[in-house]
């Protein structure tokens, strides 16, 4: 049973930066490691994904050019570097792995507990 634990969330001012980490234990990431985010007003949406073996990446239009997903296979950890943050980036951020359908569909086998990111204007 893979357990995912996110860290690195917090409060930051607009145009600031944060780096989120997601560490896996009890197993490793499978196929894709992905970051989703969710607010009370919106459904959970995929914002970035990385192939665990090929390191191919995918970004949503809303974060492309500002966020960077990366991984450290030896540490079983995936990262999300978030730059030029905007108030609309405020959300709970989740990491996930082992998509059961397409990567954009929030139907993954394993999820972290989420970490809050709040961007003030």
Short mmCIF file of C-alpha atoms in Angstrom, two decimals:
data_model
loop_
_atom_site.label_atom_id
_atom_site.label_comp_id
_atom_site.label_asym_id
_atom_site.label_seq_id
_atom_site.Cartn_x
_atom_site.Cartn_y
_atom_site.Cartn_z
CA UNK A 1 0.00 0.00 0.00
CA UNK A 2 1.58 3.23 -1.15
CA UNK A 3 1.27 6.21 1.17
CA UNK A 4 1.80 9.72 -0.14
CA UNK A 5 2.60 12.65 2.13
CA UNK A 6 2.64 16.23 0.84
CA UNK A 7 4.50 19.08 2.47
CA UNK A 8 5.53 22.63 1.70
CA UNK A 9 2.20 24.40 1.57
CA UNK A 10 1.56 27.67 3.35
CA UNK A 11 0.76 31.33 2.99
CA UNK A 12 2.64 33.38 0.43
CA UNK A 13 2.18 36.78 -1.16
CA UNK A 14 1.33 37.13 -4.82
CA UNK A 15 4.32 36.75 -7.19
CA UNK A 16 6.06 34.72 -4.51
CA UNK A 17 7.15 31.08 -4.73
CA UNK A 18 6.60 27.83 -2.92
CA UNK A 19 7.89 24.31 -3.44
CA UNK A 20 5.66 21.38 -2.64
CA UNK A 21 7.01 17.91 -1.99
CA UNK A 22 5.28 14.57 -2.08
CA UNK A 23 7.07 11.59 -0.60
CA UNK A 24 5.98 8.01 -1.20
CA UNK A 25 6.41 5.21 1.32
CA UNK A 26 5.36 1.58 1.36
CA UNK A 27 5.98 1.46 -2.38
CA UNK A 28 6.86 3.77 -5.21
CA UNK A 29 5.15 6.01 -7.70
CA UNK A 30 3.59 4.19 -10.60
CA UNK A 31 3.41 5.35 -14.25
CA UNK A 32 2.61 8.98 -13.50
CA UNK A 33 3.03 11.18 -10.45
CA UNK A 34 0.57 14.03 -10.57
CA UNK A 35 -0.42 17.18 -8.76
CA UNK A 36 -4.06 18.18 -8.53
CA UNK A 37 -5.66 21.11 -6.78
CA UNK A 38 -9.15 21.78 -5.52
CA UNK A 39 -11.13 24.68 -4.12
CA UNK A 40 -14.65 24.65 -2.62
CA UNK A 41 -15.91 26.25 -5.83
CA UNK A 42 -14.17 23.99 -8.35
CA UNK A 43 -13.72 20.32 -9.01
CA UNK A 44 -10.35 18.72 -8.45
CA UNK A 45 -8.20 19.52 -11.48
CA UNK A 46 -4.91 18.18 -12.75
CA UNK A 47 -2.25 20.86 -12.96
CA UNK A 48 0.95 18.90 -13.55
CA UNK A 49 2.09 15.34 -14.13
CA UNK A 50 5.38 13.58 -14.73
CA UNK A 51 6.07 10.12 -16.06
CA UNK A 52 7.89 8.26 -13.35
CA UNK A 53 10.14 6.36 -15.77
CA UNK A 54 10.26 8.58 -18.87
CA UNK A 55 10.03 11.93 -17.06
CA UNK A 56 7.67 13.29 -19.69
CA UNK A 57 5.66 16.18 -18.28
CA UNK A 58 2.23 17.69 -18.72
CA UNK A 59 0.92 21.04 -17.44
CA UNK A 60 -2.45 22.70 -17.43
CA UNK A 61 -2.68 26.00 -19.25
CA UNK A 62 -3.33 27.75 -15.96
CA UNK A 63 0.13 26.94 -14.57
CA UNK A 64 2.25 26.42 -17.69
CA UNK A 65 5.36 28.58 -17.56
CA UNK A 66 5.01 29.24 -13.83
CA UNK A 67 5.05 25.78 -12.23
CA UNK A 68 7.61 23.02 -12.70
CA UNK A 69 7.14 19.39 -11.75
CA UNK A 70 10.19 17.26 -11.04
CA UNK A 71 11.09 14.03 -9.33
CA UNK A 72 13.83 12.27 -7.46
CA UNK A 73 13.52 8.55 -8.01
CA UNK A 74 16.13 7.72 -5.39
CA UNK A 75 14.19 9.66 -2.77
CA UNK A 76 10.80 8.47 -4.04
CA UNK A 77 9.69 12.08 -4.08
CA UNK A 78 7.96 14.37 -6.55
CA UNK A 79 8.14 18.14 -6.35
CA UNK A 80 6.11 21.07 -7.60
CA UNK A 81 8.00 24.35 -7.85
CA UNK A 82 5.46 27.16 -8.00
CA UNK A 83 6.64 30.58 -9.09
CA UNK A 84 4.82 33.83 -9.84
CA UNK A 85 1.96 32.71 -7.64
CA UNK A 86 -1.41 34.37 -8.04
CA UNK A 87 -4.36 34.60 -5.63
CA UNK A 88 -6.27 32.26 -7.95
CA UNK A 89 -3.69 29.56 -7.20
CA UNK A 90 -5.11 29.35 -3.69
CA UNK A 91 -6.30 25.77 -3.22
CA UNK A 92 -5.63 22.48 -1.52
CA UNK A 93 -2.94 20.69 -3.50
CA UNK A 94 -2.90 16.91 -3.73
CA UNK A 95 -0.38 14.51 -5.16
CA UNK A 96 -1.50 11.23 -6.64
CA UNK A 97 -0.18 8.24 -8.50
CA UNK A 98 -1.37 5.26 -10.49
CA UNK A 99 -4.05 6.78 -12.71
CA UNK A 100 -6.83 4.29 -13.46
CA UNK A 101 -7.93 6.02 -16.66
CA UNK A 102 -6.45 9.10 -18.30
CA UNK A 103 -4.07 11.22 -16.27
CA UNK A 104 -6.41 14.21 -16.23
CA UNK A 105 -9.22 12.26 -14.62
CA UNK A 106 -9.03 12.35 -10.80
CA UNK A 107 -9.41 8.58 -10.58
CA UNK A 108 -6.07 7.59 -9.15
CA UNK A 109 -5.41 4.70 -6.83
CA UNK A 110 -3.26 6.58 -4.35
CA UNK A 111 -3.69 10.12 -2.98
CA UNK A 112 -1.96 12.26 -0.43
CA UNK A 113 -3.87 14.08 2.28
CA UNK A 114 -3.47 17.47 0.64
CA UNK A 115 -1.63 20.63 1.59
CA UNK A 116 -3.13 24.12 1.68
CA UNK A 117 -1.61 26.85 -0.44
CA UNK A 118 -2.91 30.36 0.15
CA UNK A 119 -1.75 33.26 -2.00
CA UNK A 120 -2.55 36.72 -0.72
CA UNK A 121 -2.89 39.73 -2.98
#
